[in-house]
Short mmCIF file of C-alpha atoms in Angstrom, two decimals:
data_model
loop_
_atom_site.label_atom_id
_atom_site.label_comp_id
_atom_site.label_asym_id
_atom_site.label_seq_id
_atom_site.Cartn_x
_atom_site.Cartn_y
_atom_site.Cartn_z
CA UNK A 58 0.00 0.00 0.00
CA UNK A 59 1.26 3.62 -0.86
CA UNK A 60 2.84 5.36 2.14
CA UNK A 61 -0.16 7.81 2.92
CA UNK A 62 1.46 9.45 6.21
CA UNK A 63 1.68 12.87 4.50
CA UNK A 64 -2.08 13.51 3.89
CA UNK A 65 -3.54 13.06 6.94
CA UNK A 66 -3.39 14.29 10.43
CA UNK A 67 -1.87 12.02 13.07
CA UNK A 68 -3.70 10.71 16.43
CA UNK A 69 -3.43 13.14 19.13
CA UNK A 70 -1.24 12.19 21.76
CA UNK A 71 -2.71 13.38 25.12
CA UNK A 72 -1.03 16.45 27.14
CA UNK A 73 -1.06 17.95 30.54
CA UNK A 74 -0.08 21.67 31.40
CA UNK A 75 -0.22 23.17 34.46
CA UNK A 76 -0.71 26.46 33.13
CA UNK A 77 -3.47 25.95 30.63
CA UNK A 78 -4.30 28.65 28.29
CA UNK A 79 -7.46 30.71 29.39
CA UNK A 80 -7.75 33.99 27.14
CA UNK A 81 -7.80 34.29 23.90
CA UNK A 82 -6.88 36.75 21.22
CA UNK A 83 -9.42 38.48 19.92
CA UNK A 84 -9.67 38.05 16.23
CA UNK A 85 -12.18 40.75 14.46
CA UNK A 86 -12.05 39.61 10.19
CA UNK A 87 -10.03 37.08 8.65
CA UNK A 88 -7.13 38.38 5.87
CA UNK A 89 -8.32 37.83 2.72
CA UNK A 90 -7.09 39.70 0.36
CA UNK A 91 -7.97 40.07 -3.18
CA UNK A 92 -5.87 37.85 -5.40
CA UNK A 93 -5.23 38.82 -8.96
CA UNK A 94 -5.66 36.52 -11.81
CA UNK A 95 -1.61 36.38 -13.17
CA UNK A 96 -2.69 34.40 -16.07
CA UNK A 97 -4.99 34.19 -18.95
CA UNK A 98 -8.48 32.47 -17.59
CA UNK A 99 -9.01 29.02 -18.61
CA UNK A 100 -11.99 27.96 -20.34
CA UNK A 101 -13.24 25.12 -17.94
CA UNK A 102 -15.21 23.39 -21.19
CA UNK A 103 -11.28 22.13 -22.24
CA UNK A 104 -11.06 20.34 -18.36
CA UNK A 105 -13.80 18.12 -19.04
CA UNK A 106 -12.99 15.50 -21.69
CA UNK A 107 -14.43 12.45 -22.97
CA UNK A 108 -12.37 9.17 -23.07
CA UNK A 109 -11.77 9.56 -26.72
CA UNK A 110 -10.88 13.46 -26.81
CA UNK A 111 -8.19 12.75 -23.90
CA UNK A 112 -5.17 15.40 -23.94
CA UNK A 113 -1.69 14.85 -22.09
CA UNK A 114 -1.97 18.48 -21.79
CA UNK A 115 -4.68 19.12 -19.56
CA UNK A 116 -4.80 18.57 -16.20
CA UNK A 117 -7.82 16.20 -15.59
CA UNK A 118 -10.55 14.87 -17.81
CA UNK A 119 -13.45 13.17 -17.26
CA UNK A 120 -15.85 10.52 -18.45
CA UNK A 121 -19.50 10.58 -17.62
CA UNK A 122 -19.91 8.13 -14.71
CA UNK A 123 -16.03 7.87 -14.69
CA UNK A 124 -13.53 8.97 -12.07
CA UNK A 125 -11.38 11.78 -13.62
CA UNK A 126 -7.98 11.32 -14.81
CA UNK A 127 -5.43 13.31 -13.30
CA UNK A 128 -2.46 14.61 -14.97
CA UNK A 129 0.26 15.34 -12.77
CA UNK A 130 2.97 15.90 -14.36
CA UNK A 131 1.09 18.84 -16.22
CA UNK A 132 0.23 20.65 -12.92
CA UNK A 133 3.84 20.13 -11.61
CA UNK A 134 4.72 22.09 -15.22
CA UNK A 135 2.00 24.92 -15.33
CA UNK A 136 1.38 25.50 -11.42
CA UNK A 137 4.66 24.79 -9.00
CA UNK A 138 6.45 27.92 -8.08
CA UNK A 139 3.55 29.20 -6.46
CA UNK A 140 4.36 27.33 -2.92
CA UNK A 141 2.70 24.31 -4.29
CA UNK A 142 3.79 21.11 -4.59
CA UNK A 143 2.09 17.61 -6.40
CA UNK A 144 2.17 14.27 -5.03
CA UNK A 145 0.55 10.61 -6.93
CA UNK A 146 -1.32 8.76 -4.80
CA UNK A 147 -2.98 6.48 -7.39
CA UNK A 148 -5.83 7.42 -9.23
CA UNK A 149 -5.87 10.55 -7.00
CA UNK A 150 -3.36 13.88 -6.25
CA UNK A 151 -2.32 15.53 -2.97
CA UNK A 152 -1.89 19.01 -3.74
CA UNK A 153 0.29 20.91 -0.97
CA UNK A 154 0.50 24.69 0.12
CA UNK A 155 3.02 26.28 2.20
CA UNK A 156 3.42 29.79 3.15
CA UNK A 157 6.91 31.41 4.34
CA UNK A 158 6.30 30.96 8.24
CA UNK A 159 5.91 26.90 7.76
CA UNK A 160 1.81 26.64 7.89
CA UNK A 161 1.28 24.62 5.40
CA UNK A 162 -2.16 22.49 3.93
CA UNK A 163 -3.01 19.55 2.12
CA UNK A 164 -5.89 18.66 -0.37
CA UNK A 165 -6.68 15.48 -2.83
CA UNK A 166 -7.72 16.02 -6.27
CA UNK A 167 -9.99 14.76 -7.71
CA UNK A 168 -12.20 14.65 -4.49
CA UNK A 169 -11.94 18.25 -3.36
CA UNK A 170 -10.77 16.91 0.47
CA UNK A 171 -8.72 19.26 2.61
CA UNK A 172 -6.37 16.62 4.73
CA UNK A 173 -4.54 18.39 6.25
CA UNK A 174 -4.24 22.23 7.46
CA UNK A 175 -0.92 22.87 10.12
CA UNK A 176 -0.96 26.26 11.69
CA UNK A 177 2.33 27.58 12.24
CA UNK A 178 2.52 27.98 16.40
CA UNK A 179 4.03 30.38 19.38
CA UNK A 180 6.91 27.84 20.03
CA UNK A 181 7.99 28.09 16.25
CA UNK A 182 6.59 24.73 15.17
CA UNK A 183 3.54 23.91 13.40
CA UNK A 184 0.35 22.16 14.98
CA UNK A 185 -2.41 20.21 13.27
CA UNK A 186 -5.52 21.81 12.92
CA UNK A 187 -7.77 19.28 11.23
CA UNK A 188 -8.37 15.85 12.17
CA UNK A 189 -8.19 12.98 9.61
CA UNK A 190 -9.00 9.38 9.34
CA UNK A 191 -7.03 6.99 7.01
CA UNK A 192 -8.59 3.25 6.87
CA UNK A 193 -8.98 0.69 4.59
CA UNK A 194 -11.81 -0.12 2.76
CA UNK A 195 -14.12 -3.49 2.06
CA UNK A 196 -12.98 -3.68 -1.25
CA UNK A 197 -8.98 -2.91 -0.11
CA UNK A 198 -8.83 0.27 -1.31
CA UNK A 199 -7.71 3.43 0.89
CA UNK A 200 -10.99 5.14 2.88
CA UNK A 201 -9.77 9.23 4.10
CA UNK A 202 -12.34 10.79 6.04
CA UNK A 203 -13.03 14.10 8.01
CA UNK A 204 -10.51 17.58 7.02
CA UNK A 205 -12.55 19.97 5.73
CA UNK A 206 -14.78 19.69 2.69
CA UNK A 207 -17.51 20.57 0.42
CA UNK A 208 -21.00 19.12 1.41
CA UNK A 209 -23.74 20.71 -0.97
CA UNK A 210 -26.90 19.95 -3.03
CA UNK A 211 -28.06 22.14 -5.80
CA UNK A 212 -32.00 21.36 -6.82
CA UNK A 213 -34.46 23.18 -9.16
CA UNK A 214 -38.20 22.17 -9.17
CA UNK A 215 -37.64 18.63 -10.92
CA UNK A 216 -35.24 19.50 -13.57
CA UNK A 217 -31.91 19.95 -11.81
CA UNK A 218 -30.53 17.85 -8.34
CA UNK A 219 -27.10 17.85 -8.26
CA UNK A 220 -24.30 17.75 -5.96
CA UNK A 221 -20.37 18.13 -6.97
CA UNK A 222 -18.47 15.49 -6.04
CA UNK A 223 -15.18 16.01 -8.06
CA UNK A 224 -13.20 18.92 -8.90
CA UNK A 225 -10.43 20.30 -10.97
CA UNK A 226 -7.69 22.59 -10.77
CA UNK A 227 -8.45 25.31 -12.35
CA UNK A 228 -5.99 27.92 -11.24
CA UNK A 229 -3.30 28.25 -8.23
CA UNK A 230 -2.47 32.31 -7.52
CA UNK A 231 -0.23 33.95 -4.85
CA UNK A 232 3.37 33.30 -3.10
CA UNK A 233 4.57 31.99 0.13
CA UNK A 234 5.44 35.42 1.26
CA UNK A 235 1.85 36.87 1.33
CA UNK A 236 -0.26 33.82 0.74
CA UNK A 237 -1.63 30.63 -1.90
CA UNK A 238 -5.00 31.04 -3.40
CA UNK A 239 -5.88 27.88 -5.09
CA UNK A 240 -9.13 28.10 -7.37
CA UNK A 241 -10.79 24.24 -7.94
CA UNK A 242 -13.87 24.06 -10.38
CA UNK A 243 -16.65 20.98 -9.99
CA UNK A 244 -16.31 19.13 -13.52
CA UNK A 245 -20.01 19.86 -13.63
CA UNK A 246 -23.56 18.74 -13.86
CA UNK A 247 -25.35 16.60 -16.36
CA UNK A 248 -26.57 19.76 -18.04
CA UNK A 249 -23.75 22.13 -17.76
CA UNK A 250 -26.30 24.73 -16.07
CA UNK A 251 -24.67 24.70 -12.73
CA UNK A 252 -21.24 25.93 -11.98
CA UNK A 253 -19.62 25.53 -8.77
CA UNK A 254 -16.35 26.88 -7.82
CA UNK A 255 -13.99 26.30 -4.72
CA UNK A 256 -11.31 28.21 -3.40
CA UNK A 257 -8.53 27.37 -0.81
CA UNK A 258 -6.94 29.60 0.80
CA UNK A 259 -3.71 29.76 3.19
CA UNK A 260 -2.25 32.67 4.73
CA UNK A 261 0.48 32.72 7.68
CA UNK A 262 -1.88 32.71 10.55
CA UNK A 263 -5.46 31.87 8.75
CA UNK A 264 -7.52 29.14 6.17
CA UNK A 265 -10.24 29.96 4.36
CA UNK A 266 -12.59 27.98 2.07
CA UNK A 267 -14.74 29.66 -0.29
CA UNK A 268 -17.71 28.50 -2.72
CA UNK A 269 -19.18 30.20 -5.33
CA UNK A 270 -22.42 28.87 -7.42
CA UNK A 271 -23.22 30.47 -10.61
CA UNK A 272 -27.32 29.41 -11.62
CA UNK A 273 -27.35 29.15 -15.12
CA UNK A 274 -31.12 27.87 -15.37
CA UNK A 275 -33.80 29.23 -16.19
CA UNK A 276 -35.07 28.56 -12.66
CA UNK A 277 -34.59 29.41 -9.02
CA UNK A 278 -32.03 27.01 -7.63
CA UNK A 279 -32.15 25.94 -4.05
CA UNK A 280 -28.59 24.96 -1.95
CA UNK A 281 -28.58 23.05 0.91
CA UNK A 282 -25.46 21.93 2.72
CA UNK A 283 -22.48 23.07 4.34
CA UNK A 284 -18.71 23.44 4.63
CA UNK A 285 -17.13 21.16 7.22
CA UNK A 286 -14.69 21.12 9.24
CA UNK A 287 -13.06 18.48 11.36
CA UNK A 288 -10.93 20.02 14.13
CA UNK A 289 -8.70 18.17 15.97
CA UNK A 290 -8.49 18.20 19.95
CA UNK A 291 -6.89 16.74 22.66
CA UNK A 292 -9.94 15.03 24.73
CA UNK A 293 -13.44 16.07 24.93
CA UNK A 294 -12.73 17.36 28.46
CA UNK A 295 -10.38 20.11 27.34
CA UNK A 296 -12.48 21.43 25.09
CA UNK A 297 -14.47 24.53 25.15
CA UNK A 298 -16.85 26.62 22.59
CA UNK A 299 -16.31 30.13 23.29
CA UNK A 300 -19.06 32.72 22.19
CA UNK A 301 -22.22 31.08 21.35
CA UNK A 302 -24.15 32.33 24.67
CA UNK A 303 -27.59 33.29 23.61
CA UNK A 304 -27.85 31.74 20.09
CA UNK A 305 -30.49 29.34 18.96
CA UNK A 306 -30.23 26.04 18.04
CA UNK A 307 -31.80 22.81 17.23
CA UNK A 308 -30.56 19.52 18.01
CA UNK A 309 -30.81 16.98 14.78
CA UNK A 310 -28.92 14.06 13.48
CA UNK A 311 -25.55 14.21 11.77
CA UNK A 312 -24.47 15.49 8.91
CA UNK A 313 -23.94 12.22 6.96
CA UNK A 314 -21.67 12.15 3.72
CA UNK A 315 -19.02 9.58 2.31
CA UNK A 316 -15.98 12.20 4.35
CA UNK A 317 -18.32 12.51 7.58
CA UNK A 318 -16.80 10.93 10.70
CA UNK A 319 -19.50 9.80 12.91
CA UNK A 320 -19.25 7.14 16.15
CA UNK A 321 -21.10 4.09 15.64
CA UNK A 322 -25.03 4.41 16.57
CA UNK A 323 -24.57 8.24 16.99
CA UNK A 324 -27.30 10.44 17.06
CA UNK A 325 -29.66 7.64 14.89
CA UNK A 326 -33.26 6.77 15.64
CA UNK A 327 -34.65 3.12 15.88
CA UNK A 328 -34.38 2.08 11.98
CA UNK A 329 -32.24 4.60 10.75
CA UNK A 330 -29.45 4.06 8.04
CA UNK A 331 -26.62 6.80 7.07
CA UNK A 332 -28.73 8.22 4.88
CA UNK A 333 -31.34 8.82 7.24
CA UNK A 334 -29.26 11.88 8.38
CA UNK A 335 -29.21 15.45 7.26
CA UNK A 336 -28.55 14.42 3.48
CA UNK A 337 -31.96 13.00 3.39
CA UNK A 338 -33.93 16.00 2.91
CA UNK A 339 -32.59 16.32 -0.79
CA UNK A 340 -34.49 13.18 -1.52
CA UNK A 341 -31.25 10.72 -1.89
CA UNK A 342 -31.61 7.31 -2.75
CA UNK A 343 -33.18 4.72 -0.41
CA UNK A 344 -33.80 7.44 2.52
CA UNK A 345 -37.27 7.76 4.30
CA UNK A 346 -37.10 11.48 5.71
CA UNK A 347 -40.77 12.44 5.70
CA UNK A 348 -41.82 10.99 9.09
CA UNK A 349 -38.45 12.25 10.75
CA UNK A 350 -38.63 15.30 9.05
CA UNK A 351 -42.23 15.47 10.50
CA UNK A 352 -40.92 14.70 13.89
CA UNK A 353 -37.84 16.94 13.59
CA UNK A 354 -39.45 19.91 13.06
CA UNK A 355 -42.08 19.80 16.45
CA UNK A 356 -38.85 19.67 18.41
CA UNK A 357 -38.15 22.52 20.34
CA UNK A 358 -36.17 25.43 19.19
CA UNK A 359 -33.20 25.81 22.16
CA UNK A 360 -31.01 28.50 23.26
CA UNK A 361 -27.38 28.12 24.26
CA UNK A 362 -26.84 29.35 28.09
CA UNK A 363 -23.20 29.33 28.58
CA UNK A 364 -20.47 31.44 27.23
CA UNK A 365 -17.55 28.80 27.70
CA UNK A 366 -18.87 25.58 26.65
CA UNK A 367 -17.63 22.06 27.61
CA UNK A 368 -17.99 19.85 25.05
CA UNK A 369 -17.73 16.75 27.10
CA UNK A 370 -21.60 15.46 26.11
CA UNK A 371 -22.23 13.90 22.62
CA UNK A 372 -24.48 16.77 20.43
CA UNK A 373 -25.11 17.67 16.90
CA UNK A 374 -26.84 20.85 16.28
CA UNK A 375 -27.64 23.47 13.62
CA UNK A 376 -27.50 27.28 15.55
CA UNK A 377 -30.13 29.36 13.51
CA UNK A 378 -29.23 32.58 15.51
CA UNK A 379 -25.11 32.94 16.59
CA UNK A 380 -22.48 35.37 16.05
CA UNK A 381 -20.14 35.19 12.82
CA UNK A 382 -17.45 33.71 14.34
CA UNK A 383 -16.79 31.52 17.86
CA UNK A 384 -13.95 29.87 19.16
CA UNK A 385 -12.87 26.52 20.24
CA UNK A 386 -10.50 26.30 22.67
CA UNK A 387 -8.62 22.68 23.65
CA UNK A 388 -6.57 23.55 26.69
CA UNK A 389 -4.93 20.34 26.21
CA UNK A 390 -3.25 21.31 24.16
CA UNK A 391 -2.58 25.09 24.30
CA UNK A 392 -4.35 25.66 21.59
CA UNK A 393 -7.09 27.96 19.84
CA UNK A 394 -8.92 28.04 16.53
CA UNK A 395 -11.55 30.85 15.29
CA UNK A 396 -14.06 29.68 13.27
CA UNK A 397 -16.00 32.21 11.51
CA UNK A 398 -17.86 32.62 8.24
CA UNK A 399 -20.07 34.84 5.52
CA UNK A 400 -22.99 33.99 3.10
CA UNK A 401 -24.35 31.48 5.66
CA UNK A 402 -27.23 31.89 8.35
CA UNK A 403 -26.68 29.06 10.13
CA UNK A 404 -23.84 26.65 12.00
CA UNK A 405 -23.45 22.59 12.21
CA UNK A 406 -22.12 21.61 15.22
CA UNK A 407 -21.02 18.35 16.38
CA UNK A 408 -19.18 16.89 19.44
CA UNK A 409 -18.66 12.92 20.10
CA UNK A 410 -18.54 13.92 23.34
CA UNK A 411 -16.37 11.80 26.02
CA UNK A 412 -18.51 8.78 26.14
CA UNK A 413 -16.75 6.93 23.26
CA UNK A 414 -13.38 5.06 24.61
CA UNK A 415 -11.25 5.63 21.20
CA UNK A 416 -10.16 8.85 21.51
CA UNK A 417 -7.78 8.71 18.78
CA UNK A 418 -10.21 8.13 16.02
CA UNK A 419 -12.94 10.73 17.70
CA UNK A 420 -10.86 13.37 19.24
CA UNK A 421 -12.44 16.08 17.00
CA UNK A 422 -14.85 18.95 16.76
CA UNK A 423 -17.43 19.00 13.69
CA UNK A 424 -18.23 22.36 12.47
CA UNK A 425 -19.61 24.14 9.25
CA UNK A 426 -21.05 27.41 8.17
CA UNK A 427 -24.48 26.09 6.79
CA UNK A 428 -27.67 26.27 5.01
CA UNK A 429 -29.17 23.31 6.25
CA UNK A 430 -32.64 24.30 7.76
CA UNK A 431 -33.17 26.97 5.66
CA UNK A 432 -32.45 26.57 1.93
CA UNK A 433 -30.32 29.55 -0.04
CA UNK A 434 -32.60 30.61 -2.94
CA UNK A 435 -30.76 31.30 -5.64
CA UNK A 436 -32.16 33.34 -8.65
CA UNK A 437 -31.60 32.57 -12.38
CA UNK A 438 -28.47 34.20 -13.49
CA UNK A 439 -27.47 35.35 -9.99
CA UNK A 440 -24.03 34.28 -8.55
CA UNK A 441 -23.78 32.75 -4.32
CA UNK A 442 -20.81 33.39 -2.47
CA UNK A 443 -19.84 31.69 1.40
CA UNK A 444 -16.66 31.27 2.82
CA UNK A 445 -15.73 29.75 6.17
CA UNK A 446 -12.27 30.74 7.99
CA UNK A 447 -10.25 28.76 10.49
CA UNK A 448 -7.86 31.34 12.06
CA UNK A 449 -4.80 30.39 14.70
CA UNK A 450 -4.20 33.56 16.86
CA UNK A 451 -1.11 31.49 18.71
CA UNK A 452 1.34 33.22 17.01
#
């Protein structure tokens, strides 16, 4: 099997300090700055090839019902020298970011995943922000879960329900010095009505993820979903959410997709499958959502009392009402990460809580500027933009 250390964040190993961190830094907008486009645009139609109009010169193509084909060798040609760098890992690429201070990221083409993301810390060393799971698979083949990805369904009234599942590089912009932009494209819909763009981010101190939908239709489209984040902690009992006093929530099941990371049995009703969970509601395959919907929605509508959460009980929730950006704080292990986010009303939350023995495998925090509850309308022609931002103030 292909050495896969690189891509993924390791285990925590457990700390103890006798002078925990307590304050944090307050942290009022992330840095993103405005990235000019250094070369000619590419016209996307060229990145998505049939089998028999395959060029060595592109960087992926793709077949209808087909994984794309990557070509790495042309991305190490047009895009290194930007403070990226392109690994093989079969069928699949790990694309790699790092900015002058050492933070650094990791993300696999063609699946869109963000693997890794390691903030560059106080003590001059870097620190893994994201928690990832590498296991093998029934059929032998290599299973990544959690990072941070793309979770979204785009649906028009019976013509159009589609979700992007694979992406392309389109463009990489930026240095190490000031920051990597990294611009991926979905290699599209069915109808080519939908386009859906993603952009990475990585600055010295800060990670952003971006998506922008472009309707094309004729017709209103409606997006559901979200953009996750698995962050990794020390134990559930050092861990705190700082800043969601007084916001509104409801509790409901997790958000279930092939990167999710959820214990066994977690969060599921008498009966339910995976895709009895969030996903349902788009009408996937083989769910049954109406009665839970049904029973969902008479469930009361909560409100967060405390200012310094513990996150030592098991929850998944979707805040309706909370500030733009909150903090987690894992005093294990010294360490702080701001969350915070645009374009989206809403926030998925999820903690495993300290009830589940393996704390290497769920010694994370699920979060995700979402639209979940509440559907974004978009109209025909118009253009959606959201971005979530994981900042590290421990410089």
């Amino acid at each position: 099997m292909a050495d896969t250390s690189f891509l993924h964040s390791p285990h925590c190993t457990l700390h103890s300090f006798t002078n925990p961190t307590k304050n944090l830094n307050t942290f009022h907008s992330p840095l993103l700055f405005s990235f000019n486009h250094h070369r000619n645009k590419r016209d996307f139609s060229l990145l998505a090839l049939t089998s028999t109009s395959q060029s060595s010169n592109l960087p992926i193509s793709t077949e209808r019902n087909s994984q794309p084909l990557i070509n790495v060798d042309y991305m190490k040609k047009e895009f290194s020298g930007h403070g990226v760098s392109f690994t093989e890992l079969g069928e699949s690429c790990v694309l790699r970011m790092e900015v002058e201070n050492g933070s650094n990221a990791s993300l696999m083409l063609p699946s869109g995943l963000i693997t890794s993301y390691k903030a560059h810390m106080w003590h001059g060393g870097t620190l893994e922000v994201l928690h990832t799971s590498v296991s093998k698979g029934e059929d032998g083949s290599v299973v990544v879960q959690g990072g941070a990805f793309v979770g979204f369904n785009c649906r028009t009234d019976g013509a159009v329900s589609w979700s992007p599942s694979t992406w392309a590089l389109l463009d990489v912009r930026g240095n190490p010095q000031e920051g990597i932009q990294v611009e991926l494209v979905s290699c599209g819909d069915s109808e080519g009505m939908i386009e859906v763009k993603y952009l990475v981010t990585l600055e010295s101190d800060t990670m952003s993820t971006e998506l922008q939908i472009s309707n094309l239709t004729p017709l209103p489209l409606q997006l559901m979903g979200s953009l996750i984040s698995h962050l990794s902690v020390s134990t559930p009992e050092a861990t705190y959410a700082v800043g969601l006093e007084g916001s509104n929530y409801f509790n409901r099941s997790p958000f279930m997709s092939d990167f999710s990371i959820i214990p066994p049995g977690f969060g599921q009703r008498k009966g339910q499958t995976a895709l009895g969970g969030l996903m349902s509601s788009w009408g996937m395959a083989g769910s049954n959502s109406q009665g839970r919907e049904t029973e969902e929605q008479e469930e009361m509508e909560e409100e967060e009392n405390d200012n310094y959460a513990h996150l030592t009980e098991k929850m998944s929730r979707i805040y309706t009402s909370t500030p733009r950006m909150f903090s987690v704080i894992d005093r294990g292990r010294r360490n702080s990460v701001i969350v915070g986010r645009d374009g989206f009303d809403e926030l998925y939350m999820l903690s495993p809580g300290s009830t589940y023995e393996w704390y290497g495998m769920y010694a994370y925090i699920c979060t995700g500027a979402s639209a979940l509850l509440k559907p974004i309308i978009l109209a025909p022609k118009d253009v959606w933009k959201g971005y979530q931002y994981l900042h590290n103030p421990n410089l």
